[in-house]
Amino acid sequence: MSAEVAARRVAVGDATLDDFTYTVVEPAAGERRGEQRLRTRLRDATLGMRRGHILVECRIRDRSRGGARLRLDRPCALPRMFLLTDAASRARYHALLVWQNGCDAGVRLTPVPAGA
């Protein structure tokens, strides 16, 4: 069972983000995630390291309060920790790799403080 949740337009700096719709996905049997995940329209993101080195571009497939499921643009062995930048919102997150299976990966996310 799933239910749709509409997001509202948000201003970030000088830019206004587009509206989009989340779908709340009920956890499957055996699910280890502690929070509900929200399936999104595919959102572009970049995975990189601190000094601006880009590892790979990806799509954010779904989100929960503390994590995300990613689809990499190409096969790439991800390091245990890296930075994720959401292309639409420009939000940056410290990402901790939880699992990876080919071009799919699950990460835990912690927002990077503004100015860091």
Backbone as a chain_set.jsonl record, in Angstrom:
{"seq": "MSAEVAARRVAVGDATLDDFTYTVVEPAAGERRGEQRLRTRLRDATLGMRRGHILVECRIRDRSRGGARLRLDRPCALPRMFLLTDAASRARYHALLVWQNGCDAGVRLTPVPAGA", "coords": {"N": [[0.849, -1.178, 0.0], [0.495, 2.26, -0.743], [0.787, 5.828, -0.436], [0.295, 9.074, -1.783], [2.187, 12.053, -1.307], [2.207, 15.423, -1.57], [4.732, 17.757, -2.336], [5.687, 21.105, -1.501], [6.496, 24.171, -3.228], [9.687, 25.53, -2.765], [11.838, 28.107, -1.74], [15.265, 28.514, -2.235], [17.9, 30.28, -1.471], [18.522, 32.276, -4.234], [17.135, 30.745, -5.971], [14.174, 28.944, -6.975], [12.749, 25.948, -6.117], [11.345, 23.251, -8.024], [7.987, 21.921, -7.819], [7.229, 18.667, -6.62], [6.219, 15.234, -6.326], [6.008, 12.949, -3.69], [5.893, 9.44, -3.026], [4.781, 7.533, -0.444], [6.177, 4.608, 0.67], [5.285, 1.503, 1.824], [7.038, -0.585, 4.162], [8.666, -3.574, 3.065], [8.366, -7.098, 3.827], [10.816, -8.19, 6.082], [12.272, -5.887, 5.884], [14.861, -3.7, 6.856], [15.083, -1.043, 7.33], [14.537, 1.674, 9.479], [12.812, 3.781, 9.158], [10.095, 5.218, 7.236], [10.326, 5.116, 3.695], [10.49, 7.473, 1.037], [9.447, 7.481, -2.157], [10.698, 9.161, -4.929], [10.432, 11.358, -7.801], [12.932, 10.691, -10.144], [15.879, 12.157, -9.092], [18.621, 14.121, -9.955], [21.989, 13.733, -8.867], [25.293, 14.236, -7.502], [28.142, 12.394, -6.667], [30.902, 12.748, -4.634], [34.217, 13.694, -3.449], [35.835, 15.473, -0.75], [37.644, 17.51, -1.812], [36.512, 18.333, -4.191], [36.692, 16.362, -6.13], [34.954, 14.434, -8.369], [33.222, 11.441, -8.114], [31.144, 9.924, -9.36], [28.113, 10.441, -11.225], [24.631, 10.303, -10.347], [21.272, 9.06, -9.71], [18.762, 9.889, -7.41], [16.771, 7.563, -6.077], [14.903, 6.885, -4.074], [13.991, 8.257, -0.848], [14.523, 8.421, 2.679], [14.092, 9.683, 6.004], [16.708, 9.6, 7.018], [18.32, 8.531, 4.992], [19.072, 7.22, 1.645], [18.305, 5.697, -1.531], [20.292, 5.001, -4.258], [20.931, 5.24, -7.811], [23.566, 4.607, -9.745], [25.211, 6.245, -12.498], [27.076, 4.811, -13.887], [28.92, 1.726, -13.46], [30.7, 1.688, -10.427], [32.931, 1.359, -7.817], [32.112, 2.369, -4.722], [33.515, 4.465, -2.129], [33.606, 4.048, 1.471], [32.753, 6.407, 2.763], [31.53, 9.529, 1.515], [30.643, 12.555, -0.317], [27.371, 13.675, -1.102], [25.655, 15.523, -3.459], [22.693, 17.094, -4.07], [21.389, 17.875, -7.107], [19.173, 19.489, -7.769], [18.333, 20.908, -5.429], [20.725, 21.743, -4.435], [21.561, 20.918, -1.998], [23.849, 19.487, 0.297], [25.246, 16.446, 1.479], [26.79, 14.368, 3.935], [27.621, 11.155, 3.141], [27.23, 7.788, 4.052], [28.146, 4.7, 3.016], [25.99, 2.005, 2.963], [25.143, -0.291, 1.647], [25.921, -1.851, -1.515], [25.083, -2.846, -4.752], [26.088, -3.589, -7.698], [25.097, -1.058, -9.845], [23.367, 0.052, -8.031], [22.862, 1.538, -4.836], [22.742, 1.93, -1.285], [22.556, 4.472, 1.133], [23.381, 6.192, 4.195], [22.455, 9.396, 5.275], [23.711, 12.57, 6.289], [23.114, 15.924, 6.797], [25.278, 18.451, 5.436], [26.599, 21.09, 7.237], [25.688, 24.517, 6.576], [27.986, 26.544, 4.812], [30.115, 24.929, 5.292]], "CA": [[0.0, 0.0, 0.0], [1.26, 3.501, -0.767], [-0.012, 7.054, -0.461], [1.077, 10.181, -2.317], [2.335, 13.244, -0.493], [2.688, 16.493, -2.443], [5.681, 18.693, -1.75], [5.399, 22.462, -1.961], [7.607, 24.919, -3.81], [10.544, 26.061, -1.716], [12.887, 29.017, -2.215], [16.592, 28.269, -1.675], [18.719, 31.372, -1.99], [17.87, 32.982, -5.329], [16.432, 29.776, -6.823], [12.947, 28.326, -6.481], [12.728, 24.551, -6.522], [10.098, 22.784, -8.607], [7.14, 21.028, -7.044], [7.319, 17.264, -6.985], [5.369, 14.392, -5.503], [6.582, 11.767, -3.083], [4.999, 8.348, -2.723], [5.225, 6.833, 0.759], [6.212, 3.185, 0.362], [5.239, 0.668, 3.023], [8.194, -1.484, 4.184], [8.454, -4.961, 2.69], [8.728, -8.067, 4.864], [12.256, -8.302, 6.239], [12.885, -4.56, 5.713], [15.648, -3.301, 8.023], [15.038, 0.417, 7.452], [13.746, 2.077, 10.63], [11.915, 4.879, 8.801], [9.449, 5.074, 5.94], [11.041, 5.752, 2.597], [9.654, 8.255, 0.141], [9.881, 7.356, -3.542], [10.645, 10.47, -5.574], [10.84, 11.371, -9.201], [14.389, 10.572, -10.14], [16.551, 13.439, -8.898], [20.047, 14.051, -10.243], [22.908, 14.025, -7.768], [26.7, 13.991, -7.766], [28.879, 11.813, -5.543], [32.267, 13.231, -4.735], [35.065, 13.76, -2.26], [35.961, 16.827, -0.198], [38.377, 18.491, -2.618], [35.847, 18.561, -5.453], [36.843, 15.228, -7.038], [33.664, 13.765, -8.59], [33.328, 9.996, -8.31], [30.151, 9.473, -10.331], [26.796, 11.062, -11.124], [23.641, 9.283, -10.023], [19.88, 9.467, -9.508], [18.208, 9.529, -6.104], [15.564, 6.786, -6.396], [13.963, 7.145, -2.984], [14.594, 8.876, 0.331], [13.911, 8.342, 4.001], [14.605, 10.809, 6.785], [18.151, 9.526, 7.229], [19.06, 7.807, 3.975], [18.599, 7.262, 0.261], [18.705, 4.64, -2.462], [20.862, 5.666, -5.423], [21.242, 4.488, -9.032], [24.751, 5.217, -10.34], [25.2, 6.345, -13.953], [27.981, 3.779, -14.402], [29.47, 0.928, -12.356], [31.775, 2.373, -9.711], [33.053, 0.921, -6.427], [32.05, 3.564, -3.878], [34.2, 4.401, -0.837], [32.687, 3.949, 2.615], [32.208, 7.74, 3.029], [31.681, 10.481, 0.42], [29.666, 13.642, -0.298], [26.296, 13.624, -2.088], [25.079, 16.844, -3.722], [21.427, 17.045, -4.803], [21.517, 18.89, -8.157], [18.025, 20.395, -7.785], [18.292, 21.785, -4.257], [22.108, 22.079, -4.079], [21.824, 20.433, -0.641], [24.984, 18.562, 0.382], [25.136, 15.481, 2.57], [27.803, 13.349, 4.174], [26.982, 9.871, 2.856], [27.894, 6.585, 4.544], [27.687, 3.575, 2.213], [25.439, 0.906, 3.749], [25.203, -1.446, 0.757], [26.04, -1.572, -2.945], [24.884, -4.0, -5.618], [26.255, -3.056, -9.05], [24.86, 0.388, -9.954], [22.447, 0.476, -6.971], [23.52, 1.691, -3.543], [21.99, 2.518, -0.186], [23.43, 5.307, 1.958], [22.871, 7.004, 5.295], [22.78, 10.794, 4.96], [23.741, 13.598, 7.312], [23.307, 17.217, 6.093], [26.515, 19.214, 5.648], [26.212, 22.431, 7.705], [25.903, 25.618, 5.634], [29.278, 27.181, 4.912], [31.182, 23.949, 5.534]], "C": [[0.888, 1.232, 0.0], [0.293, 4.671, -0.83], [0.869, 8.17, -0.991], [1.062, 11.365, -1.375], [2.908, 14.321, -1.395], [3.643, 17.393, -1.688], [5.351, 20.084, -2.269], [6.662, 23.128, -2.475], [8.383, 25.605, -2.69], [11.59, 26.967, -2.341], [14.183, 28.688, -1.481], [17.513, 29.314, -2.274], [17.942, 32.132, -3.05], [17.03, 32.058, -6.204], [15.155, 29.287, -6.156], [12.899, 26.912, -7.021], [11.372, 24.176, -7.07], [9.315, 21.938, -7.612], [7.394, 19.604, -7.502], [6.49, 16.47, -6.005], [6.161, 13.218, -4.977], [5.509, 10.7, -2.981], [5.567, 7.634, -1.514], [5.101, 5.348, 0.477], [6.241, 2.4, 1.663], [6.415, -0.305, 2.995], [7.794, -2.914, 3.813], [8.826, -5.861, 3.86], [10.245, -8.198, 4.902], [13.0, -6.988, 6.08], [13.62, -4.166, 6.985], [15.625, -1.806, 8.259], [14.113, 0.772, 8.603], [12.719, 3.153, 10.325], [11.263, 4.601, 7.463], [10.311, 5.724, 4.874], [10.035, 6.443, 1.704], [10.208, 8.119, -1.263], [9.704, 8.712, -4.209], [10.744, 10.299, -7.082], [12.349, 11.309, -9.173], [15.009, 11.965, -10.065], [18.032, 13.238, -9.163], [20.851, 14.399, -9.009], [24.325, 13.708, -8.224], [27.328, 13.424, -6.508], [30.327, 12.222, -5.702], [33.008, 13.179, -3.413], [35.238, 15.223, -1.871], [36.611, 17.844, -1.127], [37.783, 18.672, -4.012], [35.987, 17.441, -6.468], [35.5, 14.504, -7.155], [33.904, 12.292, -8.869], [32.414, 9.527, -9.439], [28.88, 10.303, -10.159], [25.782, 9.956, -10.918], [22.242, 9.887, -10.006], [19.475, 9.028, -8.111], [16.873, 8.841, -6.39], [14.496, 6.93, -5.326], [14.727, 7.642, -1.781], [13.842, 8.463, 1.571], [14.499, 9.503, 4.781], [16.128, 10.773, 6.891], [18.942, 8.829, 6.143], [18.447, 7.927, 2.598], [19.045, 6.005, -0.47], [19.106, 5.336, -3.752], [21.008, 4.703, -6.587], [22.385, 5.23, -9.708], [24.64, 5.228, -11.855], [26.095, 5.3, -14.616], [28.491, 2.958, -13.223], [30.676, 1.629, -11.734], [31.79, 1.84, -8.284], [33.121, 2.167, -5.549], [32.879, 3.382, -2.613], [33.166, 4.342, 0.29], [32.027, 5.294, 2.92], [32.505, 8.669, 1.851], [30.648, 11.58, 0.594], [28.636, 13.426, -1.401], [25.747, 15.031, -2.219], [23.846, 16.665, -4.581], [21.462, 18.189, -5.817], [20.383, 19.904, -8.127], [18.073, 21.392, -6.632], [19.66, 22.331, -3.865], [22.43, 21.683, -2.635], [22.964, 19.425, -0.693], [24.843, 17.701, 1.62], [26.419, 14.689, 2.692], [27.082, 12.027, 3.971], [27.86, 8.738, 3.373], [27.309, 5.417, 3.759], [27.236, 2.442, 3.126], [25.484, -0.38, 2.926], [25.383, -0.967, -0.678], [25.9, -2.88, -3.697], [24.924, -3.486, -7.051], [26.08, -1.547, -9.061], [23.852, 0.901, -8.932], [23.195, 0.536, -5.648], [22.556, 2.298, -2.538], [22.946, 3.262, 0.717], [22.664, 5.908, 3.131], [23.342, 8.422, 5.034], [22.741, 11.662, 6.204], [23.984, 14.923, 6.597], [24.653, 17.841, 6.441], [26.085, 20.602, 6.11], [26.529, 23.49, 6.666], [27.261, 26.248, 5.88], [30.42, 26.219, 5.142], [31.727, 23.394, 4.243]], "O": [[1.921, 1.252, 0.668], [-0.863, 4.523, -1.226], [2.061, 8.215, -0.687], [0.055, 11.649, -0.727], [4.001, 14.147, -1.936], [3.395, 17.75, -0.536], [4.795, 20.226, -3.358], [7.771, 22.683, -2.179], [7.793, 26.19, -1.781], [12.168, 26.623, -3.372], [14.202, 28.594, -0.254], [17.864, 29.24, -3.452], [16.826, 32.585, -2.797], [16.296, 32.523, -7.076], [15.064, 29.222, -4.93], [12.995, 26.694, -8.228], [10.354, 24.715, -6.636], [9.875, 21.33, -6.701], [7.739, 19.374, -8.661], [6.099, 16.987, -4.958], [6.896, 12.567, -5.72], [4.328, 11.025, -2.86], [6.709, 7.175, -1.545], [4.032, 4.877, 0.087], [7.117, 2.606, 2.503], [6.767, -0.808, 1.928], [6.729, -3.397, 4.198], [9.523, -5.433, 4.781], [10.885, -8.305, 3.855], [14.229, -6.965, 6.134], [13.068, -4.282, 8.079], [16.104, -1.341, 9.293], [13.013, 0.228, 8.698], [11.841, 3.416, 11.147], [11.794, 3.847, 6.648], [10.947, 6.751, 5.112], [8.873, 6.045, 1.627], [11.313, 8.584, -1.543], [8.656, 9.342, -4.061], [11.096, 9.228, -7.576], [12.974, 11.834, -8.251], [14.7, 12.839, -10.875], [18.634, 12.293, -8.654], [20.454, 15.245, -8.208], [24.529, 13.0, -9.21], [27.077, 13.915, -5.407], [30.913, 12.064, -6.773], [32.498, 12.691, -2.405], [34.818, 16.113, -2.61], [36.13, 18.974, -1.203], [38.48, 19.118, -4.922], [35.453, 17.552, -7.572], [34.967, 14.018, -6.157], [34.689, 11.934, -9.748], [32.847, 8.827, -10.355], [28.606, 10.808, -9.07], [26.033, 8.803, -11.268], [22.062, 11.078, -10.258], [19.806, 7.924, -7.679], [15.945, 9.476, -6.893], [13.315, 7.079, -5.638], [15.944, 7.481, -1.688], [12.645, 8.184, 1.511], [15.333, 10.237, 4.252], [16.77, 11.823, 6.857], [20.126, 8.552, 6.336], [17.454, 8.626, 2.393], [20.012, 5.344, -0.091], [18.359, 6.159, -4.28], [21.185, 3.501, -6.39], [22.205, 6.348, -10.19], [24.044, 4.324, -12.44], [25.888, 4.948, -15.778], [28.494, 3.448, -12.093], [31.562, 2.104, -12.445], [30.761, 1.867, -7.608], [34.082, 2.932, -5.627], [32.949, 2.278, -2.074], [31.978, 4.566, 0.059], [30.857, 5.326, 3.301], [33.584, 8.612, 1.261], [29.861, 11.55, 1.54], [28.991, 13.037, -2.514], [25.41, 15.667, -1.22], [23.93, 16.145, -5.694], [21.557, 19.353, -5.426], [20.608, 21.075, -8.432], [17.874, 22.59, -6.838], [19.757, 23.264, -3.067], [23.47, 22.078, -2.108], [23.04, 18.608, -1.611], [24.384, 18.156, 2.667], [27.064, 14.373, 1.693], [26.032, 11.802, 4.573], [29.072, 8.728, 3.162], [26.106, 5.168, 3.828], [28.004, 1.971, 3.965], [25.826, -1.441, 3.45], [25.046, 0.167, -1.017], [26.506, -3.89, -3.34], [23.916, -3.001, -7.567], [26.811, -0.828, -8.379], [23.511, 2.084, -8.96], [24.052, -0.302, -5.368], [21.67, 3.076, -2.893], [24.023, 2.759, 1.039], [21.451, 6.105, 3.062], [24.482, 8.639, 4.623], [21.866, 11.517, 7.058], [24.961, 15.045, 5.859], [25.11, 17.771, 7.582], [25.276, 21.24, 5.436], [27.525, 23.381, 5.951], [27.649, 26.463, 7.028], [31.578, 26.635, 5.187], [32.63, 22.557, 4.263]]}, "num_chains": 1, "name": "protein.A"}
